[in-house]
PDB file of C-alpha atoms in Angstrom:
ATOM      1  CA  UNK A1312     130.486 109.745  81.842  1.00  0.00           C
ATOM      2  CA  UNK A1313     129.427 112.688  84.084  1.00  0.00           C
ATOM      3  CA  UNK A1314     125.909 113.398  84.977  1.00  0.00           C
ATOM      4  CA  UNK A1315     123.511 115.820  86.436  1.00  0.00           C
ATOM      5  CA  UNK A1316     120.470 114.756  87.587  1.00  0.00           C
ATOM      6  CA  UNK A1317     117.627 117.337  87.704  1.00  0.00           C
ATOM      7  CA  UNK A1318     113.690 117.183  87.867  1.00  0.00           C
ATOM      8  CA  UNK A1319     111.256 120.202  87.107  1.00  0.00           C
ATOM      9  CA  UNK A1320     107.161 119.324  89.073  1.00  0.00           C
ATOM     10  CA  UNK A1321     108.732 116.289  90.095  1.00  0.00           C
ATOM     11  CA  UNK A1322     109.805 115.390  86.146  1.00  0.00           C
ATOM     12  CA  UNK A1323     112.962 114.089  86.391  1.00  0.00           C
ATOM     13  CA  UNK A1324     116.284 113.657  83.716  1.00  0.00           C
ATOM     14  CA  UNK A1325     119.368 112.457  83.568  1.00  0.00           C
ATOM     15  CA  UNK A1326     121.513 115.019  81.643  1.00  0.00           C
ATOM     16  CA  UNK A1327     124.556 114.581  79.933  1.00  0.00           C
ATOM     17  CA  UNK A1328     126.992 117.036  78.487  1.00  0.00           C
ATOM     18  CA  UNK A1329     127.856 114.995  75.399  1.00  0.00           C
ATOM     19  CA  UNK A1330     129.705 117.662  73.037  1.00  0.00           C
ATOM     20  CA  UNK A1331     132.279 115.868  71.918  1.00  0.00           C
ATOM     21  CA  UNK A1332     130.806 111.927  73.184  1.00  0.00           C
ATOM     22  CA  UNK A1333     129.282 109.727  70.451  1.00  0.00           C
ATOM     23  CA  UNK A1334     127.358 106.499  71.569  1.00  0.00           C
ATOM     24  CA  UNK A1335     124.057 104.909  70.993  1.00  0.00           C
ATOM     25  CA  UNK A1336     122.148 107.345  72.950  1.00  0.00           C
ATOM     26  CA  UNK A1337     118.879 105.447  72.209  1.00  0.00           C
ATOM     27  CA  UNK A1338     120.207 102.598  74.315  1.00  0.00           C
ATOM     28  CA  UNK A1339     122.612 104.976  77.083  1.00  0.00           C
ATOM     29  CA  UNK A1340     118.436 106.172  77.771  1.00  0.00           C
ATOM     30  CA  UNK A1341     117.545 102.923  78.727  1.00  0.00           C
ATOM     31  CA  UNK A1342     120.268 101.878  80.638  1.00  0.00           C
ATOM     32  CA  UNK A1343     120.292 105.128  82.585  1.00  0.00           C
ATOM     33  CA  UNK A1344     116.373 105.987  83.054  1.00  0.00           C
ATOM     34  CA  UNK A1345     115.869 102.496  85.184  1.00  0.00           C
ATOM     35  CA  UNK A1346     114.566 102.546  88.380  1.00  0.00           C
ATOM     36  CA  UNK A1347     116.853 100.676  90.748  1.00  0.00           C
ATOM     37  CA  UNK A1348     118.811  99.606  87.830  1.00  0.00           C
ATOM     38  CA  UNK A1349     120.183 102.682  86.979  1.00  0.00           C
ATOM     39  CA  UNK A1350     119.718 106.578  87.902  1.00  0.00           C
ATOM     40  CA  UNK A1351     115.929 106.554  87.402  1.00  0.00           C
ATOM     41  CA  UNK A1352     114.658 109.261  85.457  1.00  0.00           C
ATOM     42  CA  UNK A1353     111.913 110.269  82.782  1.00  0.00           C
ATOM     43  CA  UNK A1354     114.466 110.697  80.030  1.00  0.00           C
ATOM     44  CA  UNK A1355     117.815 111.490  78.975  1.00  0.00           C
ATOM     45  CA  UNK A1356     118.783 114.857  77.913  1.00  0.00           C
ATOM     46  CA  UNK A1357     121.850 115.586  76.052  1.00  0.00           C
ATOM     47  CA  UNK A1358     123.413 118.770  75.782  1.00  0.00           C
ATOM     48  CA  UNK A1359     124.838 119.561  72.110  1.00  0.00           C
ATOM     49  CA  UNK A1360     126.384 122.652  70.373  1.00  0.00           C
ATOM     50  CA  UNK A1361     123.954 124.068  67.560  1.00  0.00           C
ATOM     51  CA  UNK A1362     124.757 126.394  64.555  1.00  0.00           C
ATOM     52  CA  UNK A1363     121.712 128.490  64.314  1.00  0.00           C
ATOM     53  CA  UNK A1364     121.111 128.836  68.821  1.00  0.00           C
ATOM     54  CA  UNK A1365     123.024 129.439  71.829  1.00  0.00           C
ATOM     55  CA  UNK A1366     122.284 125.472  72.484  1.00  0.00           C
ATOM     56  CA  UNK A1367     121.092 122.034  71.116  1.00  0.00           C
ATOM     57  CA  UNK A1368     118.747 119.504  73.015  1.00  0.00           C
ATOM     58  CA  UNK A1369     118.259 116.407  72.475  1.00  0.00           C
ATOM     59  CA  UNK A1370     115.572 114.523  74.613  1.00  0.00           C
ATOM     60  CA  UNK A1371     115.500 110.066  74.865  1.00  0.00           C
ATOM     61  CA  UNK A1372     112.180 108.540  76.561  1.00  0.00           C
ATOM     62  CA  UNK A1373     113.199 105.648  79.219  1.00  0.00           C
ATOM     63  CA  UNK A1374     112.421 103.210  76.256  1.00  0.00           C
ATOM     64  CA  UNK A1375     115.341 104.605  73.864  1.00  0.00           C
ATOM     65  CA  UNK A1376     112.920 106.876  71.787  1.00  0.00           C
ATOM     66  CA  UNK A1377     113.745 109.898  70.641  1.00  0.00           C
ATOM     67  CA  UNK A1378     110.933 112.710  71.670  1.00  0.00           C
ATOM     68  CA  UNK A1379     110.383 115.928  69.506  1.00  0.00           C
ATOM     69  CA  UNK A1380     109.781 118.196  72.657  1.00  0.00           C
ATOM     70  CA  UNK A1381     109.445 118.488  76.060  1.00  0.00           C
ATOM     71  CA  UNK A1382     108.871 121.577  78.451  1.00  0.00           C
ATOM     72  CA  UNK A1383     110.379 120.315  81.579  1.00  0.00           C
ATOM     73  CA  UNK A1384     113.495 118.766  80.199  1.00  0.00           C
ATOM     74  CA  UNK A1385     113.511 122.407  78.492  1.00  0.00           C
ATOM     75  CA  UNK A1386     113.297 124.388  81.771  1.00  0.00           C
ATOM     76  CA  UNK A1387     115.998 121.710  83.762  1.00  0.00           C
ATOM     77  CA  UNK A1388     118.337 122.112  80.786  1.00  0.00           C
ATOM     78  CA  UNK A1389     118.584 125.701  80.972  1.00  0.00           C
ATOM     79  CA  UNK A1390     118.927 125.757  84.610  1.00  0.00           C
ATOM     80  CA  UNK A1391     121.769 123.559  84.109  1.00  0.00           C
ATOM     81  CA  UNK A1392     122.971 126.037  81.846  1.00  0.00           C
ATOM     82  CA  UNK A1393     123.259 128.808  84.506  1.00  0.00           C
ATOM     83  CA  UNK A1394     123.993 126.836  87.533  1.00  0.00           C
ATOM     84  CA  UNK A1395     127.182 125.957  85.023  1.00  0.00           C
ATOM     85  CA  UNK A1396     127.890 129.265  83.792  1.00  0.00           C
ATOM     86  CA  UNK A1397     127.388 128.298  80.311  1.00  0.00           C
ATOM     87  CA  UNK A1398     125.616 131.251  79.591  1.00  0.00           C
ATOM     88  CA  UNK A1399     125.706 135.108  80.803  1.00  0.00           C
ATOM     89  CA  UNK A1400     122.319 136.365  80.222  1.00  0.00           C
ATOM     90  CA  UNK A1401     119.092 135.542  81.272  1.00  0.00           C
ATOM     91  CA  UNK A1402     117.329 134.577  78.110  1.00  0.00           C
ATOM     92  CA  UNK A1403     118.637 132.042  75.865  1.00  0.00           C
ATOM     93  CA  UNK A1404     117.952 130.053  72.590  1.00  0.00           C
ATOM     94  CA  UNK A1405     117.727 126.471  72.684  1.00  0.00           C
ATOM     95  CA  UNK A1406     117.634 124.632  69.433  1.00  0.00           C
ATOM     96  CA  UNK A1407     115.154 121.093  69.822  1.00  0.00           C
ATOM     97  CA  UNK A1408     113.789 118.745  66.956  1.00  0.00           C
ATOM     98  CA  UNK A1409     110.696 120.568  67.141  1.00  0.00           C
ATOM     99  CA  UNK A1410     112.751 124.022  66.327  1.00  0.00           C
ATOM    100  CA  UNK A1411     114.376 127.185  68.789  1.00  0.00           C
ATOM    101  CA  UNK A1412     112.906 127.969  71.512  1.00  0.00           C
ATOM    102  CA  UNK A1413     113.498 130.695  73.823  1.00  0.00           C
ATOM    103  CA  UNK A1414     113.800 130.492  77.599  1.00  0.00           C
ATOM    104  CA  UNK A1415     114.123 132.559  80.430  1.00  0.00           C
ATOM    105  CA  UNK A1416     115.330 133.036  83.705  1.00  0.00           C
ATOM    106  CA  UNK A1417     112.589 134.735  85.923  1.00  0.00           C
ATOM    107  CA  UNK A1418     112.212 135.919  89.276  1.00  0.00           C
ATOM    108  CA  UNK A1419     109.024 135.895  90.653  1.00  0.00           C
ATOM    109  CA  UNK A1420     107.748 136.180  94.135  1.00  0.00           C
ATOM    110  CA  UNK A1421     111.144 135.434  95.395  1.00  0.00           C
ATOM    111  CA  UNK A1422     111.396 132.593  93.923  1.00  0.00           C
ATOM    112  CA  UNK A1423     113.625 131.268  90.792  1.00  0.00           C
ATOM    113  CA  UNK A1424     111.808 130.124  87.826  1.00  0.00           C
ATOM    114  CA  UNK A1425     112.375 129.455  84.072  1.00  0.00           C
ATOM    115  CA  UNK A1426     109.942 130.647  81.527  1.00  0.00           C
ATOM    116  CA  UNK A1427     109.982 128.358  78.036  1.00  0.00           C
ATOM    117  CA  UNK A1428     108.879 129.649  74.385  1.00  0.00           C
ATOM    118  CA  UNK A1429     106.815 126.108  73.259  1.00  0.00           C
ATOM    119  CA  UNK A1430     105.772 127.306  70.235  1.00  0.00           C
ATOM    120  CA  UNK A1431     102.352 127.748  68.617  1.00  0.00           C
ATOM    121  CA  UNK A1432     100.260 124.913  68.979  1.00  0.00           C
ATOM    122  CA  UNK A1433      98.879 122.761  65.385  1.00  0.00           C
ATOM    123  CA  UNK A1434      95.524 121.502  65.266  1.00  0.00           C
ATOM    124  CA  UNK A1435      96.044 119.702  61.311  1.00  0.00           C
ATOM    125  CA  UNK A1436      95.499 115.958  61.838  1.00  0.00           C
ATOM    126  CA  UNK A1437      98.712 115.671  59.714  1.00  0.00           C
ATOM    127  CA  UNK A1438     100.397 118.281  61.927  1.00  0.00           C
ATOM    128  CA  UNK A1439      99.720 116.017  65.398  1.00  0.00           C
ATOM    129  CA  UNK A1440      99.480 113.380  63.118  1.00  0.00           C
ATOM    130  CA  UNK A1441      96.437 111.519  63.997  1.00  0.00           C
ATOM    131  CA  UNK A1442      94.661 109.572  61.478  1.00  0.00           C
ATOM    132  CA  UNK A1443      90.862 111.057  61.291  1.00  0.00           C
ATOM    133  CA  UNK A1444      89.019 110.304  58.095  1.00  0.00           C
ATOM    134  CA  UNK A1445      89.057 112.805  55.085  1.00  0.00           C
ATOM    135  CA  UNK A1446      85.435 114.391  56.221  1.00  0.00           C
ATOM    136  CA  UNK A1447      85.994 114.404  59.864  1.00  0.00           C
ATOM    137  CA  UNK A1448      89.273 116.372  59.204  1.00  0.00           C
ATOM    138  CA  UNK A1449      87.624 118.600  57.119  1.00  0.00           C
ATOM    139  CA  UNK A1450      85.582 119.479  60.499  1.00  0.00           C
ATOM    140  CA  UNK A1451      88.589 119.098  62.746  1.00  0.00           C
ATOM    141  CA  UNK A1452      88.481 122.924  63.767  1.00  0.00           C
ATOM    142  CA  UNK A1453      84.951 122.574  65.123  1.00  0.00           C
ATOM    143  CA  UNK A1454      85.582 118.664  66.893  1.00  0.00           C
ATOM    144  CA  UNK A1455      87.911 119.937  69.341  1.00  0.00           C
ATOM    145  CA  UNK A1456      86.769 118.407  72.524  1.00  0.00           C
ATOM    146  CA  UNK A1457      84.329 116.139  70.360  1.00  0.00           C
ATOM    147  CA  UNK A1458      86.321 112.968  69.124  1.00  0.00           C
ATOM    148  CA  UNK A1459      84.625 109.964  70.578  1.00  0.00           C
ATOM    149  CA  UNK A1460      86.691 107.332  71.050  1.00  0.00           C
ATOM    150  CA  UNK A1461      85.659 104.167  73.980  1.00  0.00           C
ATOM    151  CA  UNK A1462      88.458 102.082  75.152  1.00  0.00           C
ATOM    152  CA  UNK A1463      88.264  99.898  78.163  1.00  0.00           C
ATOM    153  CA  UNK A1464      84.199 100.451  78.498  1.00  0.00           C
ATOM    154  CA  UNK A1465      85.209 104.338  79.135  1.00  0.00           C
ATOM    155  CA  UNK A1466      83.850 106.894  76.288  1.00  0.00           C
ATOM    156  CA  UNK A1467      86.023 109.674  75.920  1.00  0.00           C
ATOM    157  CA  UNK A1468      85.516 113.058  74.194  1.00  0.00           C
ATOM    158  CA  UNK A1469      89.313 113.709  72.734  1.00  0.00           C
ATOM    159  CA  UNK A1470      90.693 116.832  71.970  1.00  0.00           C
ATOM    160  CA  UNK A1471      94.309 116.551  69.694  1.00  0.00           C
ATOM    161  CA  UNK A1472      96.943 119.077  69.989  1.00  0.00           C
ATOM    162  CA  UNK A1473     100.820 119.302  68.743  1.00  0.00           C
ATOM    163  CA  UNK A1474     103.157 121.401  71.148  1.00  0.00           C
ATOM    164  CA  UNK A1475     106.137 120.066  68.696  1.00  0.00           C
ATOM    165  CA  UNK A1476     104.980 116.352  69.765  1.00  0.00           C
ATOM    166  CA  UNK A1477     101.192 114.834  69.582  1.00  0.00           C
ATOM    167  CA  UNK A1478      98.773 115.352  72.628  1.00  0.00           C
ATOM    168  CA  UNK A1479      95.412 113.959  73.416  1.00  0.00           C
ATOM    169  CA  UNK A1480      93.163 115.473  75.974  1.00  0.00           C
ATOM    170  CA  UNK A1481      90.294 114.481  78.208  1.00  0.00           C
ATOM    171  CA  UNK A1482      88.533 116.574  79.948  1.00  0.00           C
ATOM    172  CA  UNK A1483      86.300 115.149  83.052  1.00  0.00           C
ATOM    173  CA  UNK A1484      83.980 116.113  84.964  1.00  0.00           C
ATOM    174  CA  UNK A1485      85.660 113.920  88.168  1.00  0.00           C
ATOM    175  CA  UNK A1486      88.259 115.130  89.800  1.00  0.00           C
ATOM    176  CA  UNK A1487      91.640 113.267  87.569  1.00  0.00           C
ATOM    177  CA  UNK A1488      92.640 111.330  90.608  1.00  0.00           C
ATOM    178  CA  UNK A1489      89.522 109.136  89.745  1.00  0.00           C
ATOM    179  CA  UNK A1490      90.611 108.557  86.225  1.00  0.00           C
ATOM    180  CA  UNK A1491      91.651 104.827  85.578  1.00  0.00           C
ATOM    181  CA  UNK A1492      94.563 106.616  83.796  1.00  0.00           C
ATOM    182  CA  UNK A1493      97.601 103.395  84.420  1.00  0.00           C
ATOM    183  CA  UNK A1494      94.663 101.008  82.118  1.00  0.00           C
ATOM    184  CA  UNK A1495      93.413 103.575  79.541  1.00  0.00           C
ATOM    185  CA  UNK A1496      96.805 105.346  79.479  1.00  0.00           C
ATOM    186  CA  UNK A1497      98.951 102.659  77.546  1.00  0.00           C
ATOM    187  CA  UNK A1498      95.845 101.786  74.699  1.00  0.00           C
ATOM    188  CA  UNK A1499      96.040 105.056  74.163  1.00  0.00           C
ATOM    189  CA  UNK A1500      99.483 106.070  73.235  1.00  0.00           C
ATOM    190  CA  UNK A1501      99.471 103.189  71.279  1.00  0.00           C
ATOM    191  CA  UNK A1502      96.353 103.588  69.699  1.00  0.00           C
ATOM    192  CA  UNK A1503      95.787 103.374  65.639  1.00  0.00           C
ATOM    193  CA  UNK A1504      94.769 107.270  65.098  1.00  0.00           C
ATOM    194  CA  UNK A1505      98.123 107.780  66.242  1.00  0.00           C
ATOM    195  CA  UNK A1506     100.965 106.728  63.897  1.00  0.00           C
ATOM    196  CA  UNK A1507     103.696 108.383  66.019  1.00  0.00           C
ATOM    197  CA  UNK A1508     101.969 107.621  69.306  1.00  0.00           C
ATOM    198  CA  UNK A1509     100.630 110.193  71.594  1.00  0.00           C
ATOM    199  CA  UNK A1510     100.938 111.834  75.257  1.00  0.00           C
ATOM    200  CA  UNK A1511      97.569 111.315  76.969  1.00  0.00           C
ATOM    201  CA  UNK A1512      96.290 114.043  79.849  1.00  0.00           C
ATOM    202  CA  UNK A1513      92.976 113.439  81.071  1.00  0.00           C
ATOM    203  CA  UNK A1514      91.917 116.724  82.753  1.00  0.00           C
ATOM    204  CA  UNK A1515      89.367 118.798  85.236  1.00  0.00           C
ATOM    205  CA  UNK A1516      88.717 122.249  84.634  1.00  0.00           C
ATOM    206  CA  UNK A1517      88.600 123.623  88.370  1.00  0.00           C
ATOM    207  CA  UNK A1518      87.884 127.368  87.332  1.00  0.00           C
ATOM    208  CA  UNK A1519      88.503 129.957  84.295  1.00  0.00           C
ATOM    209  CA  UNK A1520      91.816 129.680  85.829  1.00  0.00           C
ATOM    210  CA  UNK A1521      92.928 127.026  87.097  1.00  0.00           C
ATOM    211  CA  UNK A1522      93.256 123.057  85.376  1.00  0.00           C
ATOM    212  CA  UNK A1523      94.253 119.685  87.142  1.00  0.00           C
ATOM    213  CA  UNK A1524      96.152 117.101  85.177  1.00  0.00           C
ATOM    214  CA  UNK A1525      97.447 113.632  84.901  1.00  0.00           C
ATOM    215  CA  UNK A1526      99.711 112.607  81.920  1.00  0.00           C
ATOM    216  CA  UNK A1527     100.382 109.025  80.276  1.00  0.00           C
ATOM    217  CA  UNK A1528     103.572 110.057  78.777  1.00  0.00           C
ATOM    218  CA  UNK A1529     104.356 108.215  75.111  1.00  0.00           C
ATOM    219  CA  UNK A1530     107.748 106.158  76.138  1.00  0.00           C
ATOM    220  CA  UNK A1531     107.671 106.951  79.857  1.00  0.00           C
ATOM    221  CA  UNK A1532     104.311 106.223  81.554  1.00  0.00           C
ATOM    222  CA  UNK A1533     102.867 108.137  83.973  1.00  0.00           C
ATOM    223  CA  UNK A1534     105.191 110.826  85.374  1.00  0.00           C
ATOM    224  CA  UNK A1535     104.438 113.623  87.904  1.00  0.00           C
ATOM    225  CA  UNK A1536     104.102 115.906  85.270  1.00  0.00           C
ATOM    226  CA  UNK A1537     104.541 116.910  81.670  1.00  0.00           C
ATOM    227  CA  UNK A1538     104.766 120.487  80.686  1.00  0.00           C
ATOM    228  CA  UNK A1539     104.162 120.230  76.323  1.00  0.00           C
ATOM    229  CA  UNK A1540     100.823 118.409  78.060  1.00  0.00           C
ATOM    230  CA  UNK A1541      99.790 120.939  80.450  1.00  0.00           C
ATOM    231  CA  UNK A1542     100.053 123.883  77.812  1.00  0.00           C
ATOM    232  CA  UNK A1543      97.974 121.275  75.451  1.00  0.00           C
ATOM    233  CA  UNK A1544      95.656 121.334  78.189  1.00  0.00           C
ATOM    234  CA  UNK A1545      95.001 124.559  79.027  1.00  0.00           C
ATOM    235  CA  UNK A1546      95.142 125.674  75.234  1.00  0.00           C
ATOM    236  CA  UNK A1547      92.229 123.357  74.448  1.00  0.00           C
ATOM    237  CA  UNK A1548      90.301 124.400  77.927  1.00  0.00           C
ATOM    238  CA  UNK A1549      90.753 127.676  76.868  1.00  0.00           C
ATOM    239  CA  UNK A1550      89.495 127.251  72.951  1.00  0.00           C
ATOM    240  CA  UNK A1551      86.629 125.060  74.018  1.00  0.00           C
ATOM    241  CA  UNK A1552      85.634 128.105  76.300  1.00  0.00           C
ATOM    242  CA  UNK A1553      86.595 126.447  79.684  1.00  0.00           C
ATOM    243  CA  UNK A1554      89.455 128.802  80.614  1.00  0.00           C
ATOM    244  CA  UNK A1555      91.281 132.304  79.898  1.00  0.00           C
ATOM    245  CA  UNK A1556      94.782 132.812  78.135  1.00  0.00           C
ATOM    246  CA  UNK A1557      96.400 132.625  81.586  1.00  0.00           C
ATOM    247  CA  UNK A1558      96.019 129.317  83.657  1.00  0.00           C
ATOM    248  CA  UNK A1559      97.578 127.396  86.512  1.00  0.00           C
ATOM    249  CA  UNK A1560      98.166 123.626  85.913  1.00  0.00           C
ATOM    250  CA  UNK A1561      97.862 121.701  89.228  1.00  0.00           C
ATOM    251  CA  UNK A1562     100.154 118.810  88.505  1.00  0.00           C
ATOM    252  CA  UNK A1563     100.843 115.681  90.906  1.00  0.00           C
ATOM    253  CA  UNK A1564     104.461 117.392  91.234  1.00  0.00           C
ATOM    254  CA  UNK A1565     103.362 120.621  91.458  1.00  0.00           C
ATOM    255  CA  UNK A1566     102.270 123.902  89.528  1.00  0.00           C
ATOM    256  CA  UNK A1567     103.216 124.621  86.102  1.00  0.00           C
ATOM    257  CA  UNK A1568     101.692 128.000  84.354  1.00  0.00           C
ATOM    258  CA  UNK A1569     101.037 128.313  80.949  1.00  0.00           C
ATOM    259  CA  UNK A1570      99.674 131.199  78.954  1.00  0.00           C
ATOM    260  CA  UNK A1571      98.405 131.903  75.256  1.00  0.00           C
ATOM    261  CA  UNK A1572      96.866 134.001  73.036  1.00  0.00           C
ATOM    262  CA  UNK A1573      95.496 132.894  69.834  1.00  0.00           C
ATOM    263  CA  UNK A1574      97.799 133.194  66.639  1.00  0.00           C
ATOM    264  CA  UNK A1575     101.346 133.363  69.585  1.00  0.00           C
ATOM    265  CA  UNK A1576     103.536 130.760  71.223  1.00  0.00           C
ATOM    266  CA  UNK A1577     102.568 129.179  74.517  1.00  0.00           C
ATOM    267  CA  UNK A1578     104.679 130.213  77.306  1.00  0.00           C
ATOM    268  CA  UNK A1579     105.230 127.808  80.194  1.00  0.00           C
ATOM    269  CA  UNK A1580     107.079 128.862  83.527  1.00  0.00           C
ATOM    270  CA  UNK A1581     107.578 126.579  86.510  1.00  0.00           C
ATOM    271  CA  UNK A1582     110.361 125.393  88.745  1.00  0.00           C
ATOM    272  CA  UNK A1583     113.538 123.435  87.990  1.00  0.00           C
ATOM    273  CA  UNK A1584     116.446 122.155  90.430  1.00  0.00           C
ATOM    274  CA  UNK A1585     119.427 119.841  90.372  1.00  0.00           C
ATOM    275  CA  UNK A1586     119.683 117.088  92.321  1.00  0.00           C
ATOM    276  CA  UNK A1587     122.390 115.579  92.142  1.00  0.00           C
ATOM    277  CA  UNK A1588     125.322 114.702  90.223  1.00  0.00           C
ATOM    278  CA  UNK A1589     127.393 111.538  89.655  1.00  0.00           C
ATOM    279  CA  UNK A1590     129.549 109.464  87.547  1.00  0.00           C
ATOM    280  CA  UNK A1591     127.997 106.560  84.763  1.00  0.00           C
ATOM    281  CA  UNK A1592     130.535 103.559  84.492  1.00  0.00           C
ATOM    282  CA  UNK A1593     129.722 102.765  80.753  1.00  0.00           C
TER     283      UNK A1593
END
């Protein structure tokens, strides 16, 4: 089985051209995404034909879940894409489980990047889902920022966000190197108000526009960076009043930007690069 490996902020995949390959993909994910074992990566993505886009994607976690979304898998899968010649044009439609998004290839400042459609964020505790009681959801426009919740000794003010898959955010005051994120990270994710699980990003405002982050990713761990996190990030900076519509995520693997207007899709752009490629003996 032929691979490419690529990585977007240091967020690494294994993908896989499987039109036309059938296997338990759940369990190819595991195999592949171990360190020293295997490749090593953050997830498996497969490339698919779709009916109703230009592309399908399908994303698998390291531990053989399947994950609704994911903006850096998005941006390395179209740059596969054109370093392949699968595609003519510079904007494309990629179909995911969490619906089509658009993509585009960019050129700013002399550099090559990829801008991805994310879609508009939900805020509905059954849209995330997260399981708030009947009265607190009836407040759940107004609690963003606000949801208490200790773990570990450490009280945390939680903001919840879907980008297509569930995010929790906390902000801090510390900068997010601080943040006993490898402890709190895992109770989280796995946490009861979270049926499906959850990506955790605790986060430090910097300025109006600029954000550092660290992500817990549901499946993965910590990886050096998550983009459906950083636009959860900077859409809840910017709706508690923290931030613009524009802002600069400062990643450990780099810079991601994400912008968003109220009522529109979140745009993220960033960097994405093969490599290498190689053969999997299944």
């Amino acid at each position: 089985m032929h691979f490419t490996k690529l990585q977007g902020l240091g967020n690494d995949f294994v993908l896989v051209d499987a039109r036309g390959k059938d296997c338990d993909w759940g369990q190819t994910a595991r195999l592949m995404c171990r360190l020293h074992f295997g490749i090593g990566a953050d997830g498996l993505l497969l490339l698919l034909p779709s009916e109703k886009a230009d592309f399908r994607m399908r994303i698998f976690n390291p531990d053989g879940t399947e994950a609704e979304a994911c903006g850096n898998g998005l941006r390395c899968f179209v740059r596969y894409l054109s370093d392949n010649m699968l595609t003519n044009g510079t904007t494309l439609h990629i179909e995911t489980m969490s619906g089509v998004r658009q993509a585009k290839l960019i050129t700013e400042n002399n550099a090559a990047l990829i801008q991805v459609c994310m879609g508009q964020p939900k805020f509905a505790p059954a849209a995330i889902p997260v399981n708030v009681a009947p009265e607190q959801g009836k407040m759940f426009d107004i609690m963003l920022g606000n949801y208490p919740l200790e773990i570990a000794d450490i009280m945390m003010s939680l903001s919840f966000i879907s980008m297509g898959n569930p995010h929790a955010i906390h902000f801090t005051t510390e900068p997010v190197s601080d943040f006993p994120l490898s402890t709190i990270g895992p109770l989280i994710t796995k946490h009861a108000l979270f049926p499906r699980g959850t990506n955790f990003e605790v986060a430090r405002v910097i300025d109006c526009n600029t954000i550092e982050m660290r992500v817990w990713e549901r499946g993965a761990g910590e990886t050096l960076a998550c983009g459906s996190g950083a636009c959860a990030s900077a859409i809840a900076a910017q709706l508690i009043g923290l931030s613009g519509d524009a802002a600069d995520v400062l990643l450990p693997g780099g810079r991601a930007r994400v912008q968003w207007n109220r009522g529109s899709d979140a745009l993220l752009t960033g960097p994405a690069e093969p490599v290498f490629s190689g053969e999997w003996h299944t």
